[in-house]
PDB file of C-alpha atoms in Angstrom:
ATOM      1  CA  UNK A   1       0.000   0.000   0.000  1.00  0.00           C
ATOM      2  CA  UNK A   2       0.876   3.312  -0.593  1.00  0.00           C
ATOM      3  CA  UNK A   3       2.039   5.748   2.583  1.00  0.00           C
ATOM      4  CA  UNK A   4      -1.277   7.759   1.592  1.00  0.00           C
ATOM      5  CA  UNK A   5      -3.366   4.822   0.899  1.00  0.00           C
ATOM      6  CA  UNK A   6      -2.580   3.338   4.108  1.00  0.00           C
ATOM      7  CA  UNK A   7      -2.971   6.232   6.512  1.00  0.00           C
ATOM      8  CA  UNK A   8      -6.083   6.973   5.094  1.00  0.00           C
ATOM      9  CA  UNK A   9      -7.756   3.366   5.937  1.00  0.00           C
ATOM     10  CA  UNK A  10      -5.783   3.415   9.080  1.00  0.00           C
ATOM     11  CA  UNK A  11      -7.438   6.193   9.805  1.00  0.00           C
ATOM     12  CA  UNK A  12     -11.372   5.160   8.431  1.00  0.00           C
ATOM     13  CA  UNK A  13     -10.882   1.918  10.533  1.00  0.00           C
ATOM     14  CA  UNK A  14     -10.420   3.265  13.266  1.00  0.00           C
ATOM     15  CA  UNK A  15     -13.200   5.505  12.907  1.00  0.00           C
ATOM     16  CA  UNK A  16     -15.503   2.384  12.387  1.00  0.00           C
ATOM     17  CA  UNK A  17     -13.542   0.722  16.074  1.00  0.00           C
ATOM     18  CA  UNK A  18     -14.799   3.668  17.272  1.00  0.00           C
ATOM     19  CA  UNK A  19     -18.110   3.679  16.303  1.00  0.00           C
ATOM     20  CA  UNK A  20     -17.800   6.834  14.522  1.00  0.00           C
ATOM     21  CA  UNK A  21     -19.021   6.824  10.733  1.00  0.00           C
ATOM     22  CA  UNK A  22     -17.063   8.012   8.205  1.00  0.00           C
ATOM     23  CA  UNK A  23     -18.174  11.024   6.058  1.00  0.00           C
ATOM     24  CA  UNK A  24     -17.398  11.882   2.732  1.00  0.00           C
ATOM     25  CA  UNK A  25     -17.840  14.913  -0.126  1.00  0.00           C
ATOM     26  CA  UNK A  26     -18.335  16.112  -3.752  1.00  0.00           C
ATOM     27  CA  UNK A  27     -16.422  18.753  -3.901  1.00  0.00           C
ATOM     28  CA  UNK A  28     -17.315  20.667  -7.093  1.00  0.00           C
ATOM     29  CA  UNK A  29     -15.794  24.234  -6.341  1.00  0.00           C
ATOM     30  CA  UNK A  30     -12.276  25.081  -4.344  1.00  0.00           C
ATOM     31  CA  UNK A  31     -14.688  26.654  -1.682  1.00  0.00           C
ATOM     32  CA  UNK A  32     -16.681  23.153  -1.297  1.00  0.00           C
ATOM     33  CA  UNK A  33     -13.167  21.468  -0.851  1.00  0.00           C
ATOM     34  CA  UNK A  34     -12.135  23.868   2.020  1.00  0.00           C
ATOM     35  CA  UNK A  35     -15.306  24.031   3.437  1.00  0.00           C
ATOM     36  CA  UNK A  36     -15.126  19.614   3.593  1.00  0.00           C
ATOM     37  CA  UNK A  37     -11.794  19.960   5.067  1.00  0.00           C
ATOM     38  CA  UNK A  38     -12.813  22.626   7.696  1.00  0.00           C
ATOM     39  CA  UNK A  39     -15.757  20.746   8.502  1.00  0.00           C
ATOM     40  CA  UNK A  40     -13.882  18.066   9.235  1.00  0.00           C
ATOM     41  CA  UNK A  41     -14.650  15.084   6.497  1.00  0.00           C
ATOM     42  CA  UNK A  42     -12.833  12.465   6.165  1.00  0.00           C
ATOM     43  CA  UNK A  43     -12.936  12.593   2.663  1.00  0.00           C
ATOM     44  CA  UNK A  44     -13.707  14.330  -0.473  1.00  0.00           C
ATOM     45  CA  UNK A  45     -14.524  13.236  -4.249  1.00  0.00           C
ATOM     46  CA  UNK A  46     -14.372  15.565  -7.106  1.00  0.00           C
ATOM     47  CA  UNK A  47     -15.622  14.479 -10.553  1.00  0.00           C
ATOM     48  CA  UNK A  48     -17.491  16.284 -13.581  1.00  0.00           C
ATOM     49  CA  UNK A  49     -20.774  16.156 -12.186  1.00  0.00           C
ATOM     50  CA  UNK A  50     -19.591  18.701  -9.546  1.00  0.00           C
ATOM     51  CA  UNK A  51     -18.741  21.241 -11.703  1.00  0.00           C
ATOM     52  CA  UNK A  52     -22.239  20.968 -13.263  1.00  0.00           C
ATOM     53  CA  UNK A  53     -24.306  20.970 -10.037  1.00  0.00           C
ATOM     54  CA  UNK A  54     -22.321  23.991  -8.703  1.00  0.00           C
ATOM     55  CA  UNK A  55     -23.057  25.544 -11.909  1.00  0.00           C
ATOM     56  CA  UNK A  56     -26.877  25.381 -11.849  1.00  0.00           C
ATOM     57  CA  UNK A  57     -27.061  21.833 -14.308  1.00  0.00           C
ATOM     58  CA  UNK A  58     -28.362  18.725 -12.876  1.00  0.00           C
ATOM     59  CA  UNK A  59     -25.849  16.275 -11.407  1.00  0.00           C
ATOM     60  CA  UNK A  60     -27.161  13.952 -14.089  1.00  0.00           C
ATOM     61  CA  UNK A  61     -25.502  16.299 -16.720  1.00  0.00           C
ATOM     62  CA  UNK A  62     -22.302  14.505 -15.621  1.00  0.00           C
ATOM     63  CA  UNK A  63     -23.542  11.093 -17.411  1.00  0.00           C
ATOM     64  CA  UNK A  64     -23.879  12.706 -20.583  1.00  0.00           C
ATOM     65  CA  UNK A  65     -21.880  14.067 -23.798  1.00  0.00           C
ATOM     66  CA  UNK A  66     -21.253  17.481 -22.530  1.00  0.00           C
ATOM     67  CA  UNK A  67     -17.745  17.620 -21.875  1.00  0.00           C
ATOM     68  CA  UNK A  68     -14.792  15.337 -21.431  1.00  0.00           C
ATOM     69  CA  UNK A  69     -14.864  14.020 -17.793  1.00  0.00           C
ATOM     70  CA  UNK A  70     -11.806  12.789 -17.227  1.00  0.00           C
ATOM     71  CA  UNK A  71     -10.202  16.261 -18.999  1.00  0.00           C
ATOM     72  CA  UNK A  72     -12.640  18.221 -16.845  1.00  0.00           C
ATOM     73  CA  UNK A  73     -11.604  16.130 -13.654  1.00  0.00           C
ATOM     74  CA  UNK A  74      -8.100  17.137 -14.413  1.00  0.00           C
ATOM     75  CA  UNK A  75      -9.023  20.972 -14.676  1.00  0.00           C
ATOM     76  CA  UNK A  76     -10.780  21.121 -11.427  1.00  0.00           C
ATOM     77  CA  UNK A  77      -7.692  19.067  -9.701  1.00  0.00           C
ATOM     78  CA  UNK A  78      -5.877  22.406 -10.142  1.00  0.00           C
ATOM     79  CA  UNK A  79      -8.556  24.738  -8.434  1.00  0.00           C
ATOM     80  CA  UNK A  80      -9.159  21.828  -5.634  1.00  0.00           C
ATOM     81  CA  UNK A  81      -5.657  20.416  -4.714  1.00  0.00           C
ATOM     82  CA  UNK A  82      -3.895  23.487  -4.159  1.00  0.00           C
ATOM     83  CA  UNK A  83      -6.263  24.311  -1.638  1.00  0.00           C
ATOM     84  CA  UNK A  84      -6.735  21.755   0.546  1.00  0.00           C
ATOM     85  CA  UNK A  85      -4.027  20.606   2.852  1.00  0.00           C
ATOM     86  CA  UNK A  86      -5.054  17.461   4.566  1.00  0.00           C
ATOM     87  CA  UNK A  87      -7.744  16.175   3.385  1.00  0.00           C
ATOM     88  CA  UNK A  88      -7.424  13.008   1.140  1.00  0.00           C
ATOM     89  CA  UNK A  89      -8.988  13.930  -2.093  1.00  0.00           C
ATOM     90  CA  UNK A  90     -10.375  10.933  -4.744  1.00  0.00           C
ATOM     91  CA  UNK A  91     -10.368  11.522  -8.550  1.00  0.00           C
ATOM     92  CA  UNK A  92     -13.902  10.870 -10.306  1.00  0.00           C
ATOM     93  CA  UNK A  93     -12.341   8.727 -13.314  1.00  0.00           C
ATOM     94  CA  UNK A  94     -14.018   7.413 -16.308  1.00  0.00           C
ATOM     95  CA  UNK A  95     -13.141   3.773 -16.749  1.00  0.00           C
ATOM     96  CA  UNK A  96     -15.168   3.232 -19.850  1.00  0.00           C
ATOM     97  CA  UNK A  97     -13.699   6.608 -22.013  1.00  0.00           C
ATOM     98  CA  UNK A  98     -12.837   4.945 -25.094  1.00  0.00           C
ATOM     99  CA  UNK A  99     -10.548   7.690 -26.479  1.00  0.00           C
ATOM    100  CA  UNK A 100      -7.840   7.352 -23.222  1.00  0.00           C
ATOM    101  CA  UNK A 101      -5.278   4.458 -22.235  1.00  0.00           C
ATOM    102  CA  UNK A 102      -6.461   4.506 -18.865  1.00  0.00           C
ATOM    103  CA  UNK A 103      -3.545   3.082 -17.100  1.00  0.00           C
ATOM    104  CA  UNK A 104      -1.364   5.924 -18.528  1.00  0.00           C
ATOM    105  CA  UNK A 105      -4.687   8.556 -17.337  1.00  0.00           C
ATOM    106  CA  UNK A 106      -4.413   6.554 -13.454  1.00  0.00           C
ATOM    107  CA  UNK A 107      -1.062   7.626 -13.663  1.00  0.00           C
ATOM    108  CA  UNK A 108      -1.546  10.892 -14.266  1.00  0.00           C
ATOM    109  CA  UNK A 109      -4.009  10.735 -11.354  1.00  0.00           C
ATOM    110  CA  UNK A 110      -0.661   9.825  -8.929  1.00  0.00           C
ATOM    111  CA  UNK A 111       1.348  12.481 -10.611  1.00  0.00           C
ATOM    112  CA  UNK A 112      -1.369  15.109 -10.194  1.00  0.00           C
ATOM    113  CA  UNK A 113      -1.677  14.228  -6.637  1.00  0.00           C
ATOM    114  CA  UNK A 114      -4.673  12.642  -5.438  1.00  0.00           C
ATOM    115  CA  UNK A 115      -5.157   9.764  -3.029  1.00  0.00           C
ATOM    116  CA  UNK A 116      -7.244   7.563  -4.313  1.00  0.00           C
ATOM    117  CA  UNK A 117     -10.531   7.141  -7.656  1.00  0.00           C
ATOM    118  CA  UNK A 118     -13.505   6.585  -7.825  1.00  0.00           C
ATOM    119  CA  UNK A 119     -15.720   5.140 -11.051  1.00  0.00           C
ATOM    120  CA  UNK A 120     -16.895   7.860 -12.154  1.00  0.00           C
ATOM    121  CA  UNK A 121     -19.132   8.847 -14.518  1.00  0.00           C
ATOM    122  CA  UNK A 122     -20.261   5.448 -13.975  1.00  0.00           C
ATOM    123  CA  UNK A 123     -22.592   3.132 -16.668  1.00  0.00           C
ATOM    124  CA  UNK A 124     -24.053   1.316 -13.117  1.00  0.00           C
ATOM    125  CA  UNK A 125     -26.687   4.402 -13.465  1.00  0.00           C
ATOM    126  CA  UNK A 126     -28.125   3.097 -16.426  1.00  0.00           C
ATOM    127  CA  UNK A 127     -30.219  -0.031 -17.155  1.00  0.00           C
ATOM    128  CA  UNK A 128     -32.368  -0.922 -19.796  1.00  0.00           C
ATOM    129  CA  UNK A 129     -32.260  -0.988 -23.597  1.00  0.00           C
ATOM    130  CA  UNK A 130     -29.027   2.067 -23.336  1.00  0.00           C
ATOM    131  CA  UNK A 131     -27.165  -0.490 -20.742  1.00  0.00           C
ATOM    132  CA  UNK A 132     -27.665  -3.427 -22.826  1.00  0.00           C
ATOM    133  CA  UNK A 133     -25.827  -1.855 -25.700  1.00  0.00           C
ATOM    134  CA  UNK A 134     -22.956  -0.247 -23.826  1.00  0.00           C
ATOM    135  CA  UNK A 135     -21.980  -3.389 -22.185  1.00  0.00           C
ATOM    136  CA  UNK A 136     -22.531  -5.133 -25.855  1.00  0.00           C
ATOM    137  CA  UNK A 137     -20.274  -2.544 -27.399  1.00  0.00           C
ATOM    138  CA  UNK A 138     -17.677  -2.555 -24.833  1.00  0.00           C
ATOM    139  CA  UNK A 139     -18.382   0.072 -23.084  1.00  0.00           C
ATOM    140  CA  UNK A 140     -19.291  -1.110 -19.731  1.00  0.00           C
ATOM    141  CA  UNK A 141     -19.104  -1.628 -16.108  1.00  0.00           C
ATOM    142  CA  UNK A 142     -16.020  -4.301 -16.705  1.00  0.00           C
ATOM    143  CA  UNK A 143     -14.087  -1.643 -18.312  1.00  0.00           C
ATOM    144  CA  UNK A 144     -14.885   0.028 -14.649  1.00  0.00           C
ATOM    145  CA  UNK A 145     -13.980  -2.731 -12.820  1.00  0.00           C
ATOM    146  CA  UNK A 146     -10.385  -2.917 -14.559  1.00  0.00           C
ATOM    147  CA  UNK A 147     -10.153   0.730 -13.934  1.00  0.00           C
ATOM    148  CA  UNK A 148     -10.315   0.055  -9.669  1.00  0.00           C
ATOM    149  CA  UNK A 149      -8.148  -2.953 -10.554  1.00  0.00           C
ATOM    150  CA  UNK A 150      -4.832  -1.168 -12.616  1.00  0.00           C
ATOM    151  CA  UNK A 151      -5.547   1.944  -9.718  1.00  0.00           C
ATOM    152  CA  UNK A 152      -5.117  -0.576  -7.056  1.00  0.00           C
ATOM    153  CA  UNK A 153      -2.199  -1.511  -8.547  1.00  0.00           C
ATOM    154  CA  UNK A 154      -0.430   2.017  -8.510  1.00  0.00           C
ATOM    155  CA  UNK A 155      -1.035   2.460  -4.726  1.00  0.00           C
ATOM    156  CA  UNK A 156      -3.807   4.172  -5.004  1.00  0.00           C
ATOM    157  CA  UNK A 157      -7.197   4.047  -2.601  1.00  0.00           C
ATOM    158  CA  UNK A 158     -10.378   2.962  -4.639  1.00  0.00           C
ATOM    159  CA  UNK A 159     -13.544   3.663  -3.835  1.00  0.00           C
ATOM    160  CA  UNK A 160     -16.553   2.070  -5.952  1.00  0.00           C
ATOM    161  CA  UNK A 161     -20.192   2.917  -6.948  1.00  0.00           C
ATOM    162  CA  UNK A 162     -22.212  -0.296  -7.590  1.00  0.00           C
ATOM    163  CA  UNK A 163     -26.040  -0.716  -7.720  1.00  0.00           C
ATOM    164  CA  UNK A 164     -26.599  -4.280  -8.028  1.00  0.00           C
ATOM    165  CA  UNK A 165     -25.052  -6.965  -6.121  1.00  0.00           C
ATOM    166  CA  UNK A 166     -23.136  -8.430  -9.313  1.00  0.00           C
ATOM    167  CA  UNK A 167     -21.219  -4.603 -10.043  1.00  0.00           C
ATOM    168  CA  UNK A 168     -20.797  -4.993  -6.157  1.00  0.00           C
ATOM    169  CA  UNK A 169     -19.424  -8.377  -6.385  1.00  0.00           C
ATOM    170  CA  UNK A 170     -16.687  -7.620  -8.694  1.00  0.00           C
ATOM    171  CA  UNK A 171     -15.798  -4.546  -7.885  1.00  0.00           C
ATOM    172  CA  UNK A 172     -15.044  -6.135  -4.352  1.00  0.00           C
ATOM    173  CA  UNK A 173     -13.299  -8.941  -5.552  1.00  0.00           C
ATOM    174  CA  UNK A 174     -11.294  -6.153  -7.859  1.00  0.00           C
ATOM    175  CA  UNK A 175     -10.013  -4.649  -4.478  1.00  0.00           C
ATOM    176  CA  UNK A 176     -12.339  -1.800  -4.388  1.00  0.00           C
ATOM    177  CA  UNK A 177     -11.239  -0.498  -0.306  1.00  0.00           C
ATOM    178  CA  UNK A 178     -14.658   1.739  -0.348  1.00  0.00           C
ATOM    179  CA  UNK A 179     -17.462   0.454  -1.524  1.00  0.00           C
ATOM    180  CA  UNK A 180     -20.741   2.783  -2.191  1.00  0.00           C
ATOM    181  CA  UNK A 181     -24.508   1.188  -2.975  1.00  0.00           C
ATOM    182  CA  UNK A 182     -25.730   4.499  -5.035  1.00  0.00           C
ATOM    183  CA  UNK A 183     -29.533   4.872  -4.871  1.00  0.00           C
ATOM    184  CA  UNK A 184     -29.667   7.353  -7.719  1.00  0.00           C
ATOM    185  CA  UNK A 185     -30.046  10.987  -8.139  1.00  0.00           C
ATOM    186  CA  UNK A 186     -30.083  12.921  -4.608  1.00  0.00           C
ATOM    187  CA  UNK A 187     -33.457  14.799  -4.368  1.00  0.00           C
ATOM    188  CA  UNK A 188     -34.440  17.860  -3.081  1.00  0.00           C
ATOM    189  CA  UNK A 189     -33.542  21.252  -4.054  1.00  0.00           C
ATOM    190  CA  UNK A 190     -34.259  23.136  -7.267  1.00  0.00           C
ATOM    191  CA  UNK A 191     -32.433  20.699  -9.126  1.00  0.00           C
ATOM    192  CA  UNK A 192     -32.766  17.287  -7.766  1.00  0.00           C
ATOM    193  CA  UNK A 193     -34.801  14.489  -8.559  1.00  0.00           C
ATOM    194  CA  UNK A 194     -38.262  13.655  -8.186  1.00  0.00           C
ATOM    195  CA  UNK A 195     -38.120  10.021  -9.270  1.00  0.00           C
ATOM    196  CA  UNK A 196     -36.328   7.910  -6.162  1.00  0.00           C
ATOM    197  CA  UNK A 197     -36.792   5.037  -4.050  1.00  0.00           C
ATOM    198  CA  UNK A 198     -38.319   5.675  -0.842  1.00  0.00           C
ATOM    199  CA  UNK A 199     -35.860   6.322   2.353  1.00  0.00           C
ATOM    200  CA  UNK A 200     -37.060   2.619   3.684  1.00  0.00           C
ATOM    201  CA  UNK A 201     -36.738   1.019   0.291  1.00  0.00           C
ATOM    202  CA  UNK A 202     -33.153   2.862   0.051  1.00  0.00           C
ATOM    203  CA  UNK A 203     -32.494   0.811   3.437  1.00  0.00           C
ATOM    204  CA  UNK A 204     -33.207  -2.270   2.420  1.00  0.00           C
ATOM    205  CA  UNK A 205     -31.370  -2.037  -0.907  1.00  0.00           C
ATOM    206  CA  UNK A 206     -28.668  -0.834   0.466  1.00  0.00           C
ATOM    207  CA  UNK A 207     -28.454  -3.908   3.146  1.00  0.00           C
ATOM    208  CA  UNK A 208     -28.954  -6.371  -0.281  1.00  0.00           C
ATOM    209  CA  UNK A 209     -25.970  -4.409  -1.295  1.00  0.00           C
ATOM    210  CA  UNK A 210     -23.633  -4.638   1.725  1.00  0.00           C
ATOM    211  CA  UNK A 211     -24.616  -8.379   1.948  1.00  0.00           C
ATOM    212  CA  UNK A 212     -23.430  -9.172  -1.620  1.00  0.00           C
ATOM    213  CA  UNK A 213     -19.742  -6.900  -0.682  1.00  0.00           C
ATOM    214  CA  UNK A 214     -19.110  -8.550   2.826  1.00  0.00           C
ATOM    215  CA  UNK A 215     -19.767 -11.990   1.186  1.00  0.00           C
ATOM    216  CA  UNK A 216     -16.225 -11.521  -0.736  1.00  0.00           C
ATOM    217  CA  UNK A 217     -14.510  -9.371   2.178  1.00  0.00           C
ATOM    218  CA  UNK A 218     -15.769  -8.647   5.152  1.00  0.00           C
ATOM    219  CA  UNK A 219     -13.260  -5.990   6.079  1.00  0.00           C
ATOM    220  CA  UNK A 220     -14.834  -4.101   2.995  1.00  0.00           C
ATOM    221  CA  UNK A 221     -15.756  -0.344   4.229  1.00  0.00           C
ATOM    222  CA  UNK A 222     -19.603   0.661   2.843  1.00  0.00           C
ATOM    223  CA  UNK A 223     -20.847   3.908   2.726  1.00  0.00           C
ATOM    224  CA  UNK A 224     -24.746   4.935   1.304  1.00  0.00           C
ATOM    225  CA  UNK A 225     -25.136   7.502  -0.843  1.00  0.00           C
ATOM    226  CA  UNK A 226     -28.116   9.036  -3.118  1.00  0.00           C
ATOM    227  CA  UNK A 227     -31.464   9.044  -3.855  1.00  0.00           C
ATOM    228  CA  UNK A 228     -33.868  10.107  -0.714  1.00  0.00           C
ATOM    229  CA  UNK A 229     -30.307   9.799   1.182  1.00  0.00           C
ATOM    230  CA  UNK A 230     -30.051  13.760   1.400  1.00  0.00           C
ATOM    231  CA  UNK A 231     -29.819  14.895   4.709  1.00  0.00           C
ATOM    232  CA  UNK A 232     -28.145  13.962   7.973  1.00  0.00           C
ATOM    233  CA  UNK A 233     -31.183  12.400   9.615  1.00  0.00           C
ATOM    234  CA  UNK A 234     -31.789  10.450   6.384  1.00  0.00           C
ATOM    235  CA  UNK A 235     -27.971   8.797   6.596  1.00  0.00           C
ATOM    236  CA  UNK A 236     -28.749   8.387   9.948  1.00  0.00           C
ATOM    237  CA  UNK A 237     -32.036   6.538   9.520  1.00  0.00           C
ATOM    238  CA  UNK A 238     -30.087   4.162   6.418  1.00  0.00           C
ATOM    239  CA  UNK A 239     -26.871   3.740   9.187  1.00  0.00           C
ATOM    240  CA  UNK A 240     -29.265   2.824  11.978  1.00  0.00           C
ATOM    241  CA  UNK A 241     -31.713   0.630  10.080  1.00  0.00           C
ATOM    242  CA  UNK A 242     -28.633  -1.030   8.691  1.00  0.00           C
ATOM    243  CA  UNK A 243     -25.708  -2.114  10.674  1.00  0.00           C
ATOM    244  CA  UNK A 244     -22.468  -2.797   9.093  1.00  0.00           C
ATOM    245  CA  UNK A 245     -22.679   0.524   6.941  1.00  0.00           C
ATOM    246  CA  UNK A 246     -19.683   2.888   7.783  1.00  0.00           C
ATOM    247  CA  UNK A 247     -21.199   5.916   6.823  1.00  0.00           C
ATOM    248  CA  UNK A 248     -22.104   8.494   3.849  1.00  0.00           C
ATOM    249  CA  UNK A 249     -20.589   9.660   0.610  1.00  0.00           C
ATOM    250  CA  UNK A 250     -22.901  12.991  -0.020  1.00  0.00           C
ATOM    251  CA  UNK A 251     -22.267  15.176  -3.124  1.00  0.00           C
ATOM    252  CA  UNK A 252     -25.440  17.463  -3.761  1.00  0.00           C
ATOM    253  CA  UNK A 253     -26.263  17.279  -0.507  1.00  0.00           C
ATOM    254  CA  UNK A 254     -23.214  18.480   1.180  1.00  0.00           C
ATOM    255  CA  UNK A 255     -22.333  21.256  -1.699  1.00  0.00           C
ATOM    256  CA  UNK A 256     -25.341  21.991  -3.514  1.00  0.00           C
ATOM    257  CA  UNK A 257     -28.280  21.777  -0.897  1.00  0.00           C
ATOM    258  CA  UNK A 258     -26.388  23.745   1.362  1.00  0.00           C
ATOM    259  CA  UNK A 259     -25.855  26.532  -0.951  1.00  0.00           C
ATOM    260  CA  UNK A 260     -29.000  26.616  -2.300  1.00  0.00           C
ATOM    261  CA  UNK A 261     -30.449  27.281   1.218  1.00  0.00           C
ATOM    262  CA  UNK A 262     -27.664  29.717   2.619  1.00  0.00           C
ATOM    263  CA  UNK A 263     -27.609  31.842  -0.586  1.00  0.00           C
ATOM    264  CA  UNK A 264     -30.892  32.061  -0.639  1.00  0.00           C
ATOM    265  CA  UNK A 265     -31.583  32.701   3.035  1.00  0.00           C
ATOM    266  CA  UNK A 266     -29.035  35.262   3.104  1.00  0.00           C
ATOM    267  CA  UNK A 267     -29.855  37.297   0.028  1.00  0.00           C
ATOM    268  CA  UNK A 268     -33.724  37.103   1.130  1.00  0.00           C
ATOM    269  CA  UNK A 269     -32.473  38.960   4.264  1.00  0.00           C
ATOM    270  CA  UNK A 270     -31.468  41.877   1.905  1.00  0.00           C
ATOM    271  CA  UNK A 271     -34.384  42.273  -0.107  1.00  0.00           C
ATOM    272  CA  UNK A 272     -36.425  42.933   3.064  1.00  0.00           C
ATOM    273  CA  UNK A 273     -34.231  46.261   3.617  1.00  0.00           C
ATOM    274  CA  UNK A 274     -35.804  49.338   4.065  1.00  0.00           C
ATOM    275  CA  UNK A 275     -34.769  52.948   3.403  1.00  0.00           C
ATOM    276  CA  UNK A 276     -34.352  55.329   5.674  1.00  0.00           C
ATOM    277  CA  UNK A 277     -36.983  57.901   6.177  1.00  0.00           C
ATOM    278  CA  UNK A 278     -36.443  60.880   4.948  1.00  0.00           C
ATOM    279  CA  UNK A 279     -36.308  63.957   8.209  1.00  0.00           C
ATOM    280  CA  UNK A 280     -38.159  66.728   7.942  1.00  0.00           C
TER     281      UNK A 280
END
């Protein structure tokens, strides 16, 4: 393991001996990544997606042609990195981008600095008729898989999204150190989604989840993440209902929800100014 690598699960283990869950962040902005670090996370993420939500898009603008995610990963690990000094910070990569060698990109991720991946944009988000022909045209979650694989191999941490129990499977028995059942698009907020599972269902699919990682290695770390999971009383309600979960990996709902209600907030507290009047 690498000296980074190896602190850093050090440190989330003994987190979990303590009984302590570990928290994580999208960081889409250099504020959001001091603001994690400040707050005291244990970790933060940043990947295209963040750059979109922080922007006004929809998270889900990340899974489409819009821009080159690894590229745009790359730009944002020069406004992010230089501002952070001790939190770990995980690369969003794009295992399946067909126009990259992605050993050679994973080792620009060590040269650029970061401590560990993550898969994504990641193809687990789609099922259906569009999933069917990416993994028929090579495009899919194996290439993923391999990605977590050649990363482990260059000392880096991995972290994994999966939302079935075969993509957890593999990406356990890949090495994956993090593992994250993602229940979809966070909701709430002016741009989140109205489509999700329900808080309880989120529970239970996240336990199917775990179940399916521990069977390969129980020393696996799980965290929730998505869907109704927005808030701290809903990771608590998933952590409780669920034992053997480690935490929360939150991206719109530690950067974006919390803008949208502070800016807000604050600027409504200006538009209810009123002038002086004027003395006689």
């Amino acid at each position: 393991m690498s000296d980074r690598r190896t602190e850093l699960l050090d440190r989330l283990n003994a987190k979990i001996a303590a009984g302590d869950a570990i928290i994580g962040g999208g960081a889409g902005t250099g504020l959001s990544a001091k603001c994690a670090e400040a707050a005291g996370l244990d970790l933060i993420v940043i990947y295209n997606s963040g750059r979109y939500r922080m922007a006004g898009r929809s998270s889900m603008a990340g899974l489409m042609p819009y821009g080159d995610a690894n590229a745009i990963v790359m730009e944002m690990a020069d406004e992010v990195l230089p501002v952070v000094d001790r939190i770990p910070v995980f690369a969003g990569v794009c295992g399946t981008d067909p126009f990259r060698s992605i050993p050679r990109f994973l080792d620009d991720v060590v040269r650029a600095g970061f401590t560990g991946v993550q898969n994504y944009p990641t193809v687990c988000l789609f099922d259906g008729m569009i999933r069917a022909n990416l993994e028929e045209t090579g495009l899919g979650f194996d290439k993923e898989v391999d990605m977590i694989a050649a990363a482990r191999e260059r000392g880096l941490a991995t972290m994994a999204y999966v939302a079935n129990e075969d993509e957890a499977v593999a990406m356990t028995e890949a090495g994956a150190d993090i593992l994250v059942p993602h229940m979809g698009l966070t909701t709430s907020g002016m741009i989140g989604a109205r489509t999700a599972f329900t808080l309880e269902d989120a529970a239970e699919r996240v336990a199917i989840l775990r179940k399916a990682i521990v069977g390969v290695r129980s020393s696996a770390i799980v965290l929730c993440h998505g869907g109704p999971i927005a808030a701290p009383d809903d990771a608590t309600f998933v952590i409780q209902q669920v034992p053997g979960v480690h935490g929360f990996l939150g991206a719109s709902s530690m950067e974006r929800l919390p803008t949208e209600v502070a800016m807000v907030d604050h600027m409504s507290s200006f538009t209810r100014l009123r002038l002086a009047a004027e003395r006689a």
